[in-house]
Coordinates of C-alpha atoms in Angstrom, one line a residue:
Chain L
X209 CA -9.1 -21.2 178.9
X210 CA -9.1 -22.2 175.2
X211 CA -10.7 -19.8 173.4
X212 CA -9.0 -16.9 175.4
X213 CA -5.5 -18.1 174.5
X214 CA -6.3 -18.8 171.0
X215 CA -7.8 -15.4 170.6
X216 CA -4.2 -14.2 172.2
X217 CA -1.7 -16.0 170.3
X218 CA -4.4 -14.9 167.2
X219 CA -5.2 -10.8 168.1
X220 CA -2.6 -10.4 170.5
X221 CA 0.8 -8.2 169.9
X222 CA 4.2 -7.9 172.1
X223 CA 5.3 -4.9 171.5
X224 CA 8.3 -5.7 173.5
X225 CA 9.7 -8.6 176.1
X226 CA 7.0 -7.1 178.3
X227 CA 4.0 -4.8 177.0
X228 CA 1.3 -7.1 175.7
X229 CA -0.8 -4.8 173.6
X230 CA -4.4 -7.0 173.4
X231 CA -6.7 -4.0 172.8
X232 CA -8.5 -5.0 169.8
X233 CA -10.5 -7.7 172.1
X234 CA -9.9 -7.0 176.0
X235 CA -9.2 -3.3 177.4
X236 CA -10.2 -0.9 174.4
X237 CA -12.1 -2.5 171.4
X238 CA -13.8 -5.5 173.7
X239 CA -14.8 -9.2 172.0
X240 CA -17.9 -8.9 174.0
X241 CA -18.7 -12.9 173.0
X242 CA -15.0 -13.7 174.4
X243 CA -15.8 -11.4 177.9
X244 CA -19.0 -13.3 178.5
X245 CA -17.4 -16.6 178.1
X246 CA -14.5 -15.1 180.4
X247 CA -16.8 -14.6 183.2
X248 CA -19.1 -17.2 183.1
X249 CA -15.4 -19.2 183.2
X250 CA -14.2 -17.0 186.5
X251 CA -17.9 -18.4 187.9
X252 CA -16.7 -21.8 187.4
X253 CA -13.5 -21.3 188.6
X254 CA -14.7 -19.7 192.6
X255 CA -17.8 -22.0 192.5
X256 CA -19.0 -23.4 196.0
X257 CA -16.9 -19.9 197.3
X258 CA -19.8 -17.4 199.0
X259 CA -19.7 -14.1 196.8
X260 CA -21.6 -10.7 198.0
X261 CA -19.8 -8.5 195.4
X262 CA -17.4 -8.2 192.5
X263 CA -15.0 -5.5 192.6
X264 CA -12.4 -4.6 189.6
X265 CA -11.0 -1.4 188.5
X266 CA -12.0 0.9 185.5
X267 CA -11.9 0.6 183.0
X268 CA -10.8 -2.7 181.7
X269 CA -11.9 -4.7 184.4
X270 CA -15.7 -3.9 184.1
X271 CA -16.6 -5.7 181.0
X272 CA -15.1 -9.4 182.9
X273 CA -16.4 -8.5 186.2
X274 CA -19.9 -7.3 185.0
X275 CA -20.4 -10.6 183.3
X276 CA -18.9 -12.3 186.3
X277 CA -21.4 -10.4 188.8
X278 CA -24.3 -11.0 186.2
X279 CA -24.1 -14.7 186.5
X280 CA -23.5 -14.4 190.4
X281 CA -26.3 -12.5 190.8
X282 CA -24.4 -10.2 192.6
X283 CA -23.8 -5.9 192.5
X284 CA -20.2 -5.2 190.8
X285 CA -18.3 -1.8 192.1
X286 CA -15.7 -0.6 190.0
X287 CA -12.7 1.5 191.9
X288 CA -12.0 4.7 190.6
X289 CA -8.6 5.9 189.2
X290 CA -10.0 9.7 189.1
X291 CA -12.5 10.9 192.1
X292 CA -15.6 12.5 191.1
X293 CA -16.7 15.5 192.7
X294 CA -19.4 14.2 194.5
X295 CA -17.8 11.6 196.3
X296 CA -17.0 13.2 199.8
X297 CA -17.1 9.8 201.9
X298 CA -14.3 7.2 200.5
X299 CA -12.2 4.5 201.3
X300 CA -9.1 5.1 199.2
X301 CA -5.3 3.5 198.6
X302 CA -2.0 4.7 196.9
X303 CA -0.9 2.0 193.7
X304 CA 2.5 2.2 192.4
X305 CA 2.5 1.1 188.3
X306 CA 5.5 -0.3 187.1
X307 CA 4.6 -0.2 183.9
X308 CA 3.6 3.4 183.8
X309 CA 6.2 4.0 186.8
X310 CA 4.1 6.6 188.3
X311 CA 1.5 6.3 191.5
X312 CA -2.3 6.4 191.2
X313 CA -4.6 6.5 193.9
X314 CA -7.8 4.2 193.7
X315 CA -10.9 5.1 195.5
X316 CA -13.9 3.3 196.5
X317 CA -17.5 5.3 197.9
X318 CA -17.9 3.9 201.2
X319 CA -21.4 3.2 200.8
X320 CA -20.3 0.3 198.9
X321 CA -18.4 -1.7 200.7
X322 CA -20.0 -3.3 204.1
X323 CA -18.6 -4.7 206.9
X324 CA -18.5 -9.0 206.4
X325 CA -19.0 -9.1 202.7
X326 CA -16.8 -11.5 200.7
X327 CA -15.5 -9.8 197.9
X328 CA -14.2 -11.5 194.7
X329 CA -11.6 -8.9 192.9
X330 CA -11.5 -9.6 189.1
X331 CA -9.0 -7.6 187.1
X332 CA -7.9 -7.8 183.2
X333 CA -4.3 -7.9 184.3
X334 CA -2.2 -9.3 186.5
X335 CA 1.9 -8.1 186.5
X336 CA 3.3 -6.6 190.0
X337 CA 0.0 -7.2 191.8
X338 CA 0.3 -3.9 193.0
X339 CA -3.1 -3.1 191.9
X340 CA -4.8 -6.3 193.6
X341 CA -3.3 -5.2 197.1
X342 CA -4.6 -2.1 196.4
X343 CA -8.5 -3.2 195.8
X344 CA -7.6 -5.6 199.1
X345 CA -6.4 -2.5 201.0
X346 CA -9.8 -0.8 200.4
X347 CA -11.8 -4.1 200.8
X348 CA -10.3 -4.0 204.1
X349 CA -10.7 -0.9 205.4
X350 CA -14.5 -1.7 205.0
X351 CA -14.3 -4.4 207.3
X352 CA -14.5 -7.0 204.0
X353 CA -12.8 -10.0 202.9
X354 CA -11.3 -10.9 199.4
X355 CA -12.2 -14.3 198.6
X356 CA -10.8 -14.6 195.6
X357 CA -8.7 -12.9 192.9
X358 CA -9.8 -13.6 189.1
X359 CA -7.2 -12.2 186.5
X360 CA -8.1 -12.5 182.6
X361 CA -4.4 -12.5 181.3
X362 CA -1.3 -13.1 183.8
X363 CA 2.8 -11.7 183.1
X364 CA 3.8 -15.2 184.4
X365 CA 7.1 -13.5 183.9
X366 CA 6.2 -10.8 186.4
X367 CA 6.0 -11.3 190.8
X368 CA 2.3 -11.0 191.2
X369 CA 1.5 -14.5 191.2
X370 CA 4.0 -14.7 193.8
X371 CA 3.2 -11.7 195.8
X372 CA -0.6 -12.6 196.0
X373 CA 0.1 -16.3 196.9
X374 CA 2.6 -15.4 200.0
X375 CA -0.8 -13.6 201.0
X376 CA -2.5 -16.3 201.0
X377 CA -4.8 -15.0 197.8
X378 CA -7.4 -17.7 196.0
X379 CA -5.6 -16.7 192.5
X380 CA -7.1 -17.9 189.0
X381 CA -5.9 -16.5 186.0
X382 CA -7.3 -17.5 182.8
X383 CA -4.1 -17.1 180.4
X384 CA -0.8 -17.1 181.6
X385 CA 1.7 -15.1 179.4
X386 CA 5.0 -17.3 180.1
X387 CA 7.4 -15.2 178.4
X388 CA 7.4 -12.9 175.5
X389 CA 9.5 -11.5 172.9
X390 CA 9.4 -8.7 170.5
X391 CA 6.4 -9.9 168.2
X392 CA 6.2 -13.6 170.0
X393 CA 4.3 -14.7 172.9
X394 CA 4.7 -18.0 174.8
X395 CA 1.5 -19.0 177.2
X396 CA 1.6 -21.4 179.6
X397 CA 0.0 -24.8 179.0
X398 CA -4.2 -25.1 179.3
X399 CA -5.6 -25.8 182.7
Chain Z
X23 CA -38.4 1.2 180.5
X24 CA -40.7 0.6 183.8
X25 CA -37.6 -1.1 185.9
X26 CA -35.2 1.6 185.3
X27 CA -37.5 4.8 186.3
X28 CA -38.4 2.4 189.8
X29 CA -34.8 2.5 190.3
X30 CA -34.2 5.5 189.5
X31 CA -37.2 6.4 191.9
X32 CA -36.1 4.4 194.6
X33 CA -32.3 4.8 194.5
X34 CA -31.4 7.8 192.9
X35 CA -30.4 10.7 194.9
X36 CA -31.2 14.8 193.2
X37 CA -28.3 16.5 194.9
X38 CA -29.3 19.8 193.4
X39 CA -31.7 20.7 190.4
X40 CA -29.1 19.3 187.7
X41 CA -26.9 16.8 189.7
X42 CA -28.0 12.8 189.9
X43 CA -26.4 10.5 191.8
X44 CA -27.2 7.3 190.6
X45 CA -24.2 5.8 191.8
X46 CA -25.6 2.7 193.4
X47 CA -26.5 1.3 190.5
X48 CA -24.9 2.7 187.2
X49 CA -21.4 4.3 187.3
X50 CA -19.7 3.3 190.5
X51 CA -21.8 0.0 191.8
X52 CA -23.3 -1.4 189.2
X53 CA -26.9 -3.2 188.9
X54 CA -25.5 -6.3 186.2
X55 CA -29.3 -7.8 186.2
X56 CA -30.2 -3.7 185.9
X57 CA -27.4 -3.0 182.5
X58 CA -28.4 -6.7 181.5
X59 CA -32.1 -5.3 180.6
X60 CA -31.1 -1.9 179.7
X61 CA -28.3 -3.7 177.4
X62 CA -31.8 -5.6 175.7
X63 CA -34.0 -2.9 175.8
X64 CA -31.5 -0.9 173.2
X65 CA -31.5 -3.9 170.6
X66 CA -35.3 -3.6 170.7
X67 CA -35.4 0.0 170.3
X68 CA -32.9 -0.3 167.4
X69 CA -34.2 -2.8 165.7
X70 CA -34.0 -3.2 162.1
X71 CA -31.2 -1.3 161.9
X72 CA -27.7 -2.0 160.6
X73 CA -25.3 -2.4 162.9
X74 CA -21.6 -3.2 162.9
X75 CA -20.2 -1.8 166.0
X76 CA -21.1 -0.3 169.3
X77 CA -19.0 2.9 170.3
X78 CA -19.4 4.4 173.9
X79 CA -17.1 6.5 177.0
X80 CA -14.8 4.5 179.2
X81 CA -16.0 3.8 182.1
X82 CA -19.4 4.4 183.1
X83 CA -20.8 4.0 179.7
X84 CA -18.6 0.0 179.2
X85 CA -21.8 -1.7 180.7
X86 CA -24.8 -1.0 178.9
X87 CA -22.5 -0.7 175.9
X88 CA -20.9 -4.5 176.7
X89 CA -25.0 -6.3 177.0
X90 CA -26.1 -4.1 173.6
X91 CA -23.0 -5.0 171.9
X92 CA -23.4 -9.0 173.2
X93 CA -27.0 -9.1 172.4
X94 CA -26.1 -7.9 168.8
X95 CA -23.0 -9.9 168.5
X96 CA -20.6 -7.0 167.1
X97 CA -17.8 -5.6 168.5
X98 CA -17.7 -2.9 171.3
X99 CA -14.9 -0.1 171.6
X100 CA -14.6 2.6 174.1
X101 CA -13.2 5.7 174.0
X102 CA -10.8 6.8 176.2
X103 CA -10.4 9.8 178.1
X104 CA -7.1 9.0 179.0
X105 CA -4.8 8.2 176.0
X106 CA -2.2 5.6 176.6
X107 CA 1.1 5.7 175.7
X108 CA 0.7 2.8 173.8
X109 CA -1.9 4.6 171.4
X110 CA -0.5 5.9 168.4
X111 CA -2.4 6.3 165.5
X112 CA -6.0 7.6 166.7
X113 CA -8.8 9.6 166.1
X114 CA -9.2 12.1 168.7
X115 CA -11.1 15.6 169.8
X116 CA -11.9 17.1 172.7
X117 CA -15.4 17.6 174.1
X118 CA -16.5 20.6 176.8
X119 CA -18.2 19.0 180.3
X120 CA -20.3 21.6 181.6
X121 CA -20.6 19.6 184.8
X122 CA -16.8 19.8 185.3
X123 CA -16.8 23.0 183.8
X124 CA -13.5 21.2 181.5
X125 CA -12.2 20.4 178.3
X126 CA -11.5 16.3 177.9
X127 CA -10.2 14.9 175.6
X128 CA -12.1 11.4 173.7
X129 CA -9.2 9.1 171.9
X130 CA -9.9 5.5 170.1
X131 CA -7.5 3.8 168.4
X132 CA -7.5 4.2 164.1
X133 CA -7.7 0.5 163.9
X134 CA -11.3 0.1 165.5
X135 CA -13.4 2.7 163.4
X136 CA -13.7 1.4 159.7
X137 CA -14.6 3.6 156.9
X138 CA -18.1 2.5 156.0
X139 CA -19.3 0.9 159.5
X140 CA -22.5 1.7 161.1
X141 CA -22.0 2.8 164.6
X142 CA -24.4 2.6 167.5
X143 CA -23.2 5.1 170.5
X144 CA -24.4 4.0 174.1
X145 CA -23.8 6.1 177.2
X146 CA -25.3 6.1 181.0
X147 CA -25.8 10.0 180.2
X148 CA -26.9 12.5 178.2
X149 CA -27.2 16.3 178.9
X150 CA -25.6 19.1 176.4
X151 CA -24.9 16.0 174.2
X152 CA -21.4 17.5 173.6
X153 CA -19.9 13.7 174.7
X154 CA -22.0 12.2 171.9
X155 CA -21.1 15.0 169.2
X156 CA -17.9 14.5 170.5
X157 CA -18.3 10.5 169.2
X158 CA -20.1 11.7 166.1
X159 CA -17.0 13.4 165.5
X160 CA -14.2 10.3 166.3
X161 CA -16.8 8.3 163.8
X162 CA -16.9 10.6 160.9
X163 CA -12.9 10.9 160.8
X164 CA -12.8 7.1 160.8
X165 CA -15.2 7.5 158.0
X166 CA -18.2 5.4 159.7
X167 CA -21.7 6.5 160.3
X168 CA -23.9 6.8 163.7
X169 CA -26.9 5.1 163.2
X170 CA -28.2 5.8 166.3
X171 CA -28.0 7.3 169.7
X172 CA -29.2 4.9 172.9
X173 CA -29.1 7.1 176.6
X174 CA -29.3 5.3 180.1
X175 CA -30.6 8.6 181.7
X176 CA -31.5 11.7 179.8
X177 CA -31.8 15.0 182.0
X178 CA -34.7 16.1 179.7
X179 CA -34.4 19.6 181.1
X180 CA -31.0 20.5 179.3
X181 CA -30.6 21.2 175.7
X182 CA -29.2 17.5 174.8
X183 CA -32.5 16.1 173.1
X184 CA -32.6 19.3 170.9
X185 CA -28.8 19.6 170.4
X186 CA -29.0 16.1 168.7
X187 CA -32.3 15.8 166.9
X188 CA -31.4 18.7 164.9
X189 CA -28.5 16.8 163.5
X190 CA -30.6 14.5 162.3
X191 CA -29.7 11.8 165.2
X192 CA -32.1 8.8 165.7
X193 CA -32.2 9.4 170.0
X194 CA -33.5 6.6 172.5
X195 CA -33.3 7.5 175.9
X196 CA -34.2 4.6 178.4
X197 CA -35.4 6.8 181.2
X198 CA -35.7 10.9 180.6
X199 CA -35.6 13.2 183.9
X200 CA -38.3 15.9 183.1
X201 CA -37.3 18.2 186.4
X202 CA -35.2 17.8 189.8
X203 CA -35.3 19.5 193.0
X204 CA -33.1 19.0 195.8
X205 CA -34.2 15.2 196.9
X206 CA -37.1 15.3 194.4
X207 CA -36.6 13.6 190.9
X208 CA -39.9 13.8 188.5
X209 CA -39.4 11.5 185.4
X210 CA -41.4 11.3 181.8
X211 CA -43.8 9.2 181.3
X212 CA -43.2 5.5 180.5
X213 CA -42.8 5.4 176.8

């Protein structure tokens, strides 16, 4: 996606041969022009697919997949990293993050999740994957299907693409980060 | 706004005489055509005014703060609760949840609050209005002004409303809940 890697190779920083700092335009000051264009591109991209629901994970993930859900006409869920109080009746899964090399548990109200729903998982990054088999976990549990997976930027340096693909996973990601060095970034050529 | 008291009506749940859930539709699934309007309804009611950025609360608050901040064409930023470790040069102060019965702490980046910006602050909720001074606070450091204060849901029976007007705040609150009983929501009049 054009505009998305120009806006990379433009706003982005690597801090280091893996930590992509891009949080003056996706996952803390948002381009909200740039996420609109992002999901109405994720629509293109799982077109003729049947979608019931977007899932992602806070907080990154909901600007892409509310825009996403918006032009599907379809509700959005976001997984929570933190349970509220009030949420006795859950479907929830253990994610190990290599990049903050601790576990976090992500947990879904069960309400929201029904049984035969197909379920498009949208996330702002993709590195391990870790956190996509952990939105598929829950999306299973509830007797639903993942029918796609839509990352915004990709490690193409990481396993994920590989470890969703060996699962059999629809995967589109909009910018793939091919390698990276201290204050230089290298994406992969335009689709 | 007529839409958002029928669903508040119709799929909001009073768990108590101060606890909501209106989970089904703002801050775990998410109604995108719902935030869409609600995202519209705040340019309207701030029209006229200047403004250069749209601050709000990771996560619930990242819709309705994403469609105002599209519909204006500015930037949006949310404040986290959680800093990273990336983060290293922010604004920061900590806010007291009498829901949780906590201290939190709110954190954005020094890089996205510019002296001299007008700020509009979004967020689903609004009770003490500690969250908002809490905001108020992060923008004043960065030395930016709040031009206004746009709420999803007010519980008009807590001190919020008061706690802000006498600071001088211009307050728009989408939907204001005047009293709830266990299962029993009664809302304001349409404005």
């Amino acid at each position: 996606m054009k505009i998305l890697h120009d806006t990379i190779l433009k706003d982005g920083l690597a801090l280091s041969d893996s930590i992509l700092k891009v949080d003056s335009f996706v996952n803390h000051q948002i381009d909200p022009k740039l996420m609109n264009l992002v999901g109405k591109e994720f629509v293109k991209r799982f077109e003729g697919k049947k979608i019931d629901k977007v899932l992602t994970i806070e907080a990154s993930g909901i600007a892409p997949a509310m825009i996403t859900a918006l032009e599907l006409g379809v509700p959005m869920v976001f997984a929570k990293k933190h349970k509220p109080i009030t949420m006795d009746d859950f479907y929830s899964t253990t994610v190990y993050s290599f990049t903050k090399e601790t576990n976090y548990n992500l947990t879904v109200s069960k309400e929201f999740i029904n049984e035969g729903e197909n379920i498009l998982l949208i996330d702002d990054f993709l590195s391990a994957g870790n956190a996509i088999l952990g939105l598929r976990d829950i999306v299973n549990q509830g007797g639903a299907t993942v029918v796609g997976v839509g990352i915004v930027i990709e490690k193409g340096f990481k396993e994920g693409r590989e470890n969703l693909l060996k699962e059999g996973f629809h995967l589109e990601s909009l910018a793939i980060v091919e390698k990276m060095e201290k204050g230089k970034i290298t994406l992969n050529k335009l689709k």
